[in-house]
């Protein structure tokens, strides 16, 4: 059984099910270390513009440890020094050589774990999100400084780089990480849970739509996320307006600082078929996907993946993704399960919306079935399998690995 330590900034609704899967698989002796209680306690979330507390179990089914934070405040917002948890050194000191997975490098605790993990004989694995496509947008001096700090300062301490998708892999290769240090651990959601929800809800589409005031014979587009500049919700709102497809509805699932602007645009342009739901928790998000026909993510720089896309694809939805959405190269196959468009190109998005929303129902459903097939490959099982073999540095086969 492989001994594994995961280090996260805080309990995250997408990652907790992965930890539970790894622990319950019987292949890992897993410990998850958290630097903050954000997500467990109802703490302010600047993106949603309100306090958020997830309503799915975040600590069940696996062993977890909360490391005391030497900095005041319970959240993770505030930069590099926000999380200072020297207790990670003690954990690594007391634990026999294990596979240590550090999620990112944005906080002081991350660097403490990487350096002391390597010094204490652990196999250090870095799992970060950065897509190469976003790096070109960083000013040249900052990009150059980051490149050399990572190449010369941080990366030499890392044994394996756990890339989450195509663009993330390209980022590591761009910085000189050799092929034999790269391990594919795809970004994924709890496919089993979302697929089960889809099976339970797929024949209740009429009832779900009735709750929203949407006719059964209408077409429905869904957006899921924070109403913030990174997510570019106004692009979708303008594109939907320009597309002008009769008997169509647009549902924005979420909330955030841009809501007043969105409401003002709808009022000014008499858009009566646009709904803004407010914050929706994990236990009920599936109802909106099950009621929809098309999912759109139109994010810009900063959207390093977009796990809501994985969620929507589990519900058999075609996807329209901006090219800067981190998962676009992996989860969208143009003409097969949807399309991509240049980020910020409202006219292009409007044209693609018009194209999908006027397809016969059978063709739209066929695109959605392809989404289900594609997202099935981005699973917890893929992470577990590749973590077992690819993240081992001893060179032995899985059955012979001493770790």
Short mmCIF file of C-alpha atoms in Angstrom, two decimals:
data_model
loop_
_atom_site.label_atom_id
_atom_site.label_comp_id
_atom_site.label_asym_id
_atom_site.label_seq_id
_atom_site.Cartn_x
_atom_site.Cartn_y
_atom_site.Cartn_z
CA UNK A 1 0.00 0.00 0.00
CA UNK A 2 1.45 3.34 -1.06
CA UNK A 3 1.85 5.95 1.70
CA UNK A 4 0.69 9.33 0.35
CA UNK A 5 0.43 12.81 1.87
CA UNK A 6 -1.61 15.49 0.12
CA UNK A 7 -1.17 19.14 1.08
CA UNK A 8 -4.05 21.51 0.30
CA UNK A 9 -4.64 25.11 1.27
CA UNK A 10 -8.17 24.25 2.50
CA UNK A 11 -10.96 21.69 2.01
CA UNK A 12 -12.21 22.04 -1.57
CA UNK A 13 -15.52 20.60 -2.77
CA UNK A 14 -13.90 19.13 -5.88
CA UNK A 15 -10.87 17.56 -4.19
CA UNK A 16 -12.44 16.04 -1.07
CA UNK A 17 -14.20 13.28 -3.09
CA UNK A 18 -10.86 12.43 -4.73
CA UNK A 19 -9.27 12.01 -1.30
CA UNK A 20 -12.14 9.79 -0.22
CA UNK A 21 -11.80 7.67 -3.38
CA UNK A 22 -8.04 7.22 -2.92
CA UNK A 23 -8.45 6.26 0.75
CA UNK A 24 -11.31 3.83 0.10
CA UNK A 25 -9.59 2.20 -2.89
CA UNK A 26 -7.33 0.21 -0.56
CA UNK A 27 -4.26 1.18 -2.61
CA UNK A 28 -3.14 4.15 -0.53
CA UNK A 29 -2.39 4.95 3.08
CA UNK A 30 -3.57 8.54 2.70
CA UNK A 31 -3.21 11.59 4.91
CA UNK A 32 -4.50 14.98 3.79
CA UNK A 33 -3.02 18.07 5.43
CA UNK A 34 -5.01 21.32 5.36
CA UNK A 35 -3.67 24.79 6.05
CA UNK A 36 -7.04 26.49 6.65
CA UNK A 37 -10.65 25.70 7.52
CA UNK A 38 -12.04 27.76 4.64
CA UNK A 39 -14.84 25.81 2.99
CA UNK A 40 -15.83 24.08 6.23
CA UNK A 41 -16.81 27.24 8.05
CA UNK A 42 -19.09 29.88 6.53
CA UNK A 43 -16.42 32.38 5.49
CA UNK A 44 -16.77 35.34 3.12
CA UNK A 45 -16.15 34.50 -0.54
CA UNK A 46 -15.26 37.62 -2.48
CA UNK A 47 -16.15 36.00 -5.81
CA UNK A 48 -19.70 35.09 -4.81
CA UNK A 49 -20.08 38.27 -2.77
CA UNK A 50 -21.34 36.40 0.31
CA UNK A 51 -20.37 33.82 2.92
CA UNK A 52 -20.14 30.32 1.46
CA UNK A 53 -20.31 26.96 3.21
CA UNK A 54 -20.44 23.85 0.99
CA UNK A 55 -23.21 21.37 1.75
CA UNK A 56 -21.40 18.21 0.67
CA UNK A 57 -19.17 16.22 3.06
CA UNK A 58 -15.62 17.52 2.86
CA UNK A 59 -13.87 15.41 5.52
CA UNK A 60 -15.66 12.05 5.41
CA UNK A 61 -13.93 8.85 4.37
CA UNK A 62 -10.25 9.78 4.72
CA UNK A 63 -7.72 10.86 7.35
CA UNK A 64 -7.11 14.60 7.57
CA UNK A 65 -4.97 16.94 9.66
CA UNK A 66 -5.42 20.69 10.13
CA UNK A 67 -2.09 22.46 10.48
CA UNK A 68 -2.03 25.52 12.78
CA UNK A 69 -1.60 28.69 10.77
CA UNK A 70 0.81 31.20 12.29
CA UNK A 71 -0.88 34.01 10.40
CA UNK A 72 -4.10 35.50 11.72
CA UNK A 73 -7.35 34.86 9.87
CA UNK A 74 -8.91 31.60 8.75
CA UNK A 75 -9.11 32.17 5.00
CA UNK A 76 -6.70 31.77 2.10
CA UNK A 77 -6.99 35.22 0.50
CA UNK A 78 -4.06 37.57 0.95
CA UNK A 79 -1.01 36.29 -0.88
CA UNK A 80 2.10 34.24 -0.23
CA UNK A 81 2.36 34.82 3.54
CA UNK A 82 -1.34 34.16 4.24
CA UNK A 83 -0.63 30.50 4.97
CA UNK A 84 2.35 29.88 7.22
CA UNK A 85 2.04 26.37 8.68
CA UNK A 86 5.42 25.12 9.97
CA UNK A 87 3.59 22.10 11.38
CA UNK A 88 3.96 20.48 7.96
CA UNK A 89 7.66 19.98 8.75
CA UNK A 90 6.79 17.94 11.84
CA UNK A 91 4.34 15.81 9.84
CA UNK A 92 7.00 15.08 7.24
CA UNK A 93 9.62 14.38 9.91
CA UNK A 94 7.42 11.82 11.70
CA UNK A 95 6.19 10.08 8.52
CA UNK A 96 8.33 7.39 6.83
CA UNK A 97 9.33 8.17 3.23
CA UNK A 98 6.09 8.67 1.30
CA UNK A 99 4.72 10.26 -1.83
CA UNK A 100 4.06 13.92 -1.01
CA UNK A 101 1.66 15.76 -3.32
CA UNK A 102 1.77 19.55 -2.95
CA UNK A 103 -1.02 21.42 -4.68
CA UNK A 104 0.54 24.60 -6.05
CA UNK A 105 3.29 26.96 -4.95
CA UNK A 106 1.33 30.07 -4.03
CA UNK A 107 1.85 30.02 -0.25
CA UNK A 108 4.84 29.83 2.07
CA UNK A 109 3.62 26.48 3.41
CA UNK A 110 3.84 25.00 -0.09
CA UNK A 111 7.53 25.84 -0.32
CA UNK A 112 8.22 24.55 3.20
CA UNK A 113 6.61 21.24 2.25
CA UNK A 114 8.49 20.91 -1.04
CA UNK A 115 11.93 21.69 0.41
CA UNK A 116 11.63 19.74 3.65
CA UNK A 117 9.82 16.91 1.92
CA UNK A 118 12.77 16.41 -0.40
CA UNK A 119 15.33 16.81 2.42
CA UNK A 120 13.51 14.22 4.53
CA UNK A 121 13.46 11.61 1.78
CA UNK A 122 9.90 11.88 0.48
CA UNK A 123 8.99 11.67 -3.20
CA UNK A 124 7.86 15.24 -3.88
CA UNK A 125 5.12 15.64 -6.47
CA UNK A 126 3.91 19.06 -7.58
CA UNK A 127 0.32 19.30 -8.82
CA UNK A 128 -0.42 22.77 -10.11
CA UNK A 129 -2.77 24.24 -12.72
CA UNK A 130 -0.92 26.85 -14.80
CA UNK A 131 -1.76 26.65 -18.55
CA UNK A 132 0.89 27.73 -21.06
CA UNK A 133 -1.76 29.69 -22.97
CA UNK A 134 -2.07 32.10 -20.04
CA UNK A 135 1.65 32.73 -19.69
CA UNK A 136 1.82 34.74 -22.93
CA UNK A 137 -0.46 37.31 -21.30
CA UNK A 138 1.94 37.95 -18.41
CA UNK A 139 4.21 41.00 -18.90
CA UNK A 140 7.62 39.98 -20.24
CA UNK A 141 9.76 40.97 -17.19
CA UNK A 142 7.42 39.17 -14.78
CA UNK A 143 7.27 36.14 -17.07
CA UNK A 144 11.08 35.98 -17.30
CA UNK A 145 11.48 36.31 -13.51
CA UNK A 146 8.88 33.61 -12.85
CA UNK A 147 10.51 31.28 -15.35
CA UNK A 148 13.90 31.45 -13.72
CA UNK A 149 12.61 31.34 -10.14
CA UNK A 150 10.73 28.16 -10.96
CA UNK A 151 13.41 26.53 -13.12
CA UNK A 152 16.32 27.27 -10.82
CA UNK A 153 14.70 27.76 -7.42
CA UNK A 154 11.70 25.45 -7.08
CA UNK A 155 11.64 22.74 -9.73
CA UNK A 156 14.98 21.13 -8.76
CA UNK A 157 13.34 20.12 -5.44
CA UNK A 158 10.50 18.28 -7.22
CA UNK A 159 10.66 14.61 -8.25
CA UNK A 160 7.45 14.42 -10.30
CA UNK A 161 5.18 17.00 -11.92
CA UNK A 162 1.54 15.91 -11.93
CA UNK A 163 0.04 17.71 -14.89
CA UNK A 164 -3.72 18.13 -15.07
CA UNK A 165 -4.19 18.53 -18.82
CA UNK A 166 -2.71 19.53 -22.17
CA UNK A 167 -1.99 23.18 -21.46
CA UNK A 168 -0.53 22.46 -18.03
CA UNK A 169 1.77 19.84 -19.54
CA UNK A 170 2.86 22.37 -22.19
CA UNK A 171 3.68 24.85 -19.41
CA UNK A 172 6.03 22.39 -17.70
CA UNK A 173 7.69 21.42 -20.96
CA UNK A 174 8.14 25.11 -21.80
CA UNK A 175 10.07 25.48 -18.53
CA UNK A 176 12.32 22.55 -19.33
CA UNK A 177 10.77 19.78 -17.24
CA UNK A 178 11.88 16.48 -18.85
CA UNK A 179 9.33 14.01 -20.14
CA UNK A 180 10.22 11.34 -17.60
CA UNK A 181 9.21 13.62 -14.70
CA UNK A 182 5.72 14.27 -16.06
CA UNK A 183 2.74 12.26 -14.79
CA UNK A 184 -0.84 12.74 -16.02
CA UNK A 185 -3.26 13.15 -13.10
CA UNK A 186 -6.27 14.71 -14.84
CA UNK A 187 -8.45 17.33 -13.24
CA UNK A 188 -11.74 15.65 -12.56
CA UNK A 189 -14.90 15.72 -10.49
CA UNK A 190 -16.81 12.91 -8.82
CA UNK A 191 -18.10 11.41 -12.08
CA UNK A 192 -19.94 8.64 -10.24
CA UNK A 193 -21.94 11.10 -8.12
CA UNK A 194 -22.81 13.43 -10.99
CA UNK A 195 -23.66 10.58 -13.36
CA UNK A 196 -25.97 9.10 -10.73
CA UNK A 197 -27.66 12.48 -10.34
CA UNK A 198 -28.11 12.65 -14.10
CA UNK A 199 -29.74 9.23 -14.21
CA UNK A 200 -32.11 10.27 -11.42
CA UNK A 201 -33.00 13.61 -13.04
CA UNK A 202 -32.85 13.09 -16.79
CA UNK A 203 -36.50 12.10 -17.07
CA UNK A 204 -37.64 14.97 -14.84
CA UNK A 205 -36.58 17.74 -17.20
CA UNK A 206 -40.09 19.14 -17.55
CA UNK A 207 -40.56 19.40 -13.79
CA UNK A 208 -37.14 20.97 -13.28
CA UNK A 209 -37.88 23.55 -15.95
CA UNK A 210 -41.31 24.27 -14.50
CA UNK A 211 -39.59 25.35 -11.26
CA UNK A 212 -37.63 27.89 -13.30
CA UNK A 213 -40.59 29.02 -15.37
CA UNK A 214 -39.08 27.61 -18.57
CA UNK A 215 -41.35 25.84 -21.08
CA UNK A 216 -40.68 22.20 -21.88
CA UNK A 217 -40.23 22.93 -25.60
CA UNK A 218 -37.77 25.81 -25.10
CA UNK A 219 -33.99 25.57 -25.42
CA UNK A 220 -31.94 26.37 -22.31
CA UNK A 221 -28.33 27.54 -22.02
CA UNK A 222 -26.62 27.27 -18.63
CA UNK A 223 -23.61 29.08 -17.14
CA UNK A 224 -22.23 28.03 -13.75
CA UNK A 225 -19.75 30.15 -11.81
CA UNK A 226 -19.02 33.41 -10.09
CA UNK A 227 -20.12 36.65 -11.69
CA UNK A 228 -16.61 38.11 -11.82
CA UNK A 229 -14.43 39.57 -14.56
CA UNK A 230 -12.38 36.38 -15.00
CA UNK A 231 -15.54 34.44 -15.87
CA UNK A 232 -16.66 37.10 -18.41
CA UNK A 233 -20.42 36.55 -17.90
CA UNK A 234 -21.22 39.72 -19.86
CA UNK A 235 -19.76 38.09 -22.99
CA UNK A 236 -22.34 35.33 -22.79
CA UNK A 237 -25.14 37.75 -22.00
CA UNK A 238 -24.32 39.92 -25.03
CA UNK A 239 -23.85 36.88 -27.28
CA UNK A 240 -27.19 35.42 -26.21
CA UNK A 241 -28.83 38.76 -26.99
CA UNK A 242 -27.14 38.92 -30.41
CA UNK A 243 -27.99 35.32 -31.27
CA UNK A 244 -31.66 36.18 -30.99
CA UNK A 245 -32.90 32.59 -31.18
CA UNK A 246 -36.64 32.45 -30.40
CA UNK A 247 -37.91 30.42 -27.45
CA UNK A 248 -34.53 30.18 -25.73
CA UNK A 249 -33.59 30.81 -22.11
CA UNK A 250 -30.24 31.63 -20.50
CA UNK A 251 -29.71 30.64 -16.86
CA UNK A 252 -26.74 32.04 -14.95
CA UNK A 253 -26.16 29.78 -11.95
CA UNK A 254 -24.13 31.75 -9.44
CA UNK A 255 -23.65 35.22 -8.03
CA UNK A 256 -21.02 37.91 -7.66
CA UNK A 257 -19.96 41.51 -8.06
CA UNK A 258 -21.04 41.81 -11.71
CA UNK A 259 -24.66 40.94 -10.99
CA UNK A 260 -25.88 44.59 -11.00
CA UNK A 261 -24.30 45.15 -14.44
CA UNK A 262 -25.92 41.99 -15.76
CA UNK A 263 -29.31 42.93 -14.37
CA UNK A 264 -29.01 46.42 -15.82
CA UNK A 265 -28.18 45.00 -19.27
CA UNK A 266 -31.20 42.69 -19.13
CA UNK A 267 -33.47 45.52 -18.06
CA UNK A 268 -32.16 47.92 -20.69
CA UNK A 269 -32.56 45.37 -23.49
CA UNK A 270 -35.81 43.82 -22.23
CA UNK A 271 -34.27 40.36 -21.94
CA UNK A 272 -37.04 38.49 -20.17
CA UNK A 273 -35.64 35.00 -20.78
CA UNK A 274 -32.46 35.47 -18.73
CA UNK A 275 -32.42 34.14 -15.14
CA UNK A 276 -29.81 34.87 -12.45
CA UNK A 277 -30.23 32.26 -9.73
CA UNK A 278 -27.94 33.45 -6.95
CA UNK A 279 -25.50 31.10 -5.21
CA UNK A 280 -26.38 27.42 -5.69
CA UNK A 281 -24.76 24.76 -3.53
CA UNK A 282 -23.31 21.43 -4.67
CA UNK A 283 -26.22 19.28 -3.58
CA UNK A 284 -28.63 20.95 -6.04
CA UNK A 285 -26.39 22.15 -8.89
CA UNK A 286 -27.26 19.01 -10.87
CA UNK A 287 -30.87 20.13 -11.25
CA UNK A 288 -29.77 23.04 -13.44
CA UNK A 289 -27.53 20.91 -15.63
CA UNK A 290 -30.28 18.33 -16.05
CA UNK A 291 -32.72 21.03 -17.18
CA UNK A 292 -30.31 22.51 -19.75
CA UNK A 293 -29.46 21.83 -23.40
CA UNK A 294 -26.08 23.60 -23.75
CA UNK A 295 -23.33 24.60 -21.30
CA UNK A 296 -21.13 27.66 -21.85
CA UNK A 297 -17.90 28.73 -20.16
CA UNK A 298 -16.50 31.93 -21.65
CA UNK A 299 -13.72 32.68 -19.14
CA UNK A 300 -10.52 34.58 -19.77
CA UNK A 301 -7.07 34.61 -18.18
CA UNK A 302 -7.08 33.01 -14.75
CA UNK A 303 -9.45 30.15 -15.63
CA UNK A 304 -6.78 27.49 -15.27
CA UNK A 305 -9.20 24.59 -15.85
CA UNK A 306 -12.93 25.06 -15.20
CA UNK A 307 -14.26 22.03 -13.31
CA UNK A 308 -17.84 23.12 -13.91
CA UNK A 309 -17.26 21.89 -17.47
CA UNK A 310 -16.60 18.37 -16.12
CA UNK A 311 -19.80 18.60 -14.10
CA UNK A 312 -21.90 19.68 -17.07
CA UNK A 313 -20.47 16.98 -19.36
CA UNK A 314 -21.53 14.32 -16.87
CA UNK A 315 -25.08 15.50 -17.58
CA UNK A 316 -24.74 14.91 -21.31
CA UNK A 317 -24.42 18.57 -22.30
CA UNK A 318 -22.66 19.92 -25.40
CA UNK A 319 -20.15 22.62 -24.44
CA UNK A 320 -19.09 25.99 -25.82
CA UNK A 321 -15.73 26.99 -24.34
CA UNK A 322 -13.51 30.03 -24.76
CA UNK A 323 -10.00 29.14 -25.90
CA UNK A 324 -8.47 30.47 -22.66
CA UNK A 325 -10.55 28.14 -20.53
CA UNK A 326 -7.83 25.79 -19.29
CA UNK A 327 -9.68 22.57 -20.12
CA UNK A 328 -10.69 23.59 -23.67
CA UNK A 329 -7.96 21.54 -25.37
CA UNK A 330 -8.90 18.46 -23.35
CA UNK A 331 -12.67 18.41 -22.91
CA UNK A 332 -13.97 20.11 -26.06
CA UNK A 333 -13.56 18.36 -29.41
CA UNK A 334 -14.91 20.79 -32.00
CA UNK A 335 -17.80 19.36 -33.98
CA UNK A 336 -17.85 16.26 -31.76
CA UNK A 337 -19.22 17.52 -28.44
CA UNK A 338 -19.29 21.28 -28.96
CA UNK A 339 -17.04 24.13 -30.06
CA UNK A 340 -14.39 26.55 -28.86
CA UNK A 341 -14.21 30.25 -29.71
CA UNK A 342 -11.66 33.06 -29.27
CA UNK A 343 -11.96 34.49 -25.78
CA UNK A 344 -13.86 37.77 -25.81
CA UNK A 345 -15.21 37.30 -29.34
CA UNK A 346 -18.89 37.91 -28.64
CA UNK A 347 -19.86 37.64 -32.32
CA UNK A 348 -18.23 34.22 -32.63
CA UNK A 349 -19.95 33.02 -29.47
CA UNK A 350 -23.29 34.35 -30.72
CA UNK A 351 -22.87 32.46 -33.99
CA UNK A 352 -22.06 29.20 -32.22
CA UNK A 353 -24.99 29.64 -29.84
CA UNK A 354 -27.28 30.14 -32.80
CA UNK A 355 -25.81 27.05 -34.49
CA UNK A 356 -26.31 24.76 -31.50
CA UNK A 357 -29.66 26.11 -30.37
CA UNK A 358 -31.20 25.55 -33.79
CA UNK A 359 -30.00 21.95 -34.18
CA UNK A 360 -32.61 19.18 -34.14
CA UNK A 361 -32.96 17.65 -30.69
CA UNK A 362 -31.44 14.33 -31.82
CA UNK A 363 -28.21 16.04 -33.00
CA UNK A 364 -27.93 18.07 -29.83
CA UNK A 365 -28.33 14.94 -27.74
CA UNK A 366 -25.72 13.12 -29.83
CA UNK A 367 -23.20 15.88 -29.03
CA UNK A 368 -24.08 15.47 -25.36
CA UNK A 369 -23.48 11.73 -25.44
CA UNK A 370 -19.97 12.43 -26.76
CA UNK A 371 -19.42 14.75 -23.80
CA UNK A 372 -20.25 11.87 -21.46
CA UNK A 373 -17.73 9.61 -23.22
CA UNK A 374 -14.96 12.21 -23.13
CA UNK A 375 -15.35 13.19 -19.47
CA UNK A 376 -15.34 9.52 -18.43
CA UNK A 377 -11.60 9.52 -19.15
CA UNK A 378 -11.05 12.34 -16.64
CA UNK A 379 -11.70 10.32 -13.54
CA UNK A 380 -10.52 9.56 -10.03
CA UNK A 381 -9.46 6.11 -11.23
CA UNK A 382 -7.08 7.70 -13.76
CA UNK A 383 -5.53 9.79 -11.00
CA UNK A 384 -5.14 6.77 -8.71
CA UNK A 385 -3.62 4.55 -11.40
CA UNK A 386 -1.09 7.14 -12.57
CA UNK A 387 -0.23 8.21 -9.04
CA UNK A 388 0.59 4.61 -8.14
CA UNK A 389 2.96 3.96 -11.02
CA UNK A 390 3.98 7.29 -12.51
CA UNK A 391 4.75 9.07 -9.25
CA UNK A 392 7.04 6.33 -7.96
CA UNK A 393 10.75 7.13 -8.25
CA UNK A 394 12.09 3.71 -7.35
CA UNK A 395 11.56 2.37 -10.87
CA UNK A 396 9.78 -0.81 -9.68
CA UNK A 397 6.50 -2.12 -10.97
CA UNK A 398 3.44 -1.32 -8.85
CA UNK A 399 3.37 -4.75 -7.17
CA UNK A 400 7.06 -4.46 -6.21
CA UNK A 401 7.14 -0.80 -5.16
CA UNK A 402 8.47 -0.48 -1.60
CA UNK A 403 6.72 2.87 -0.99
#
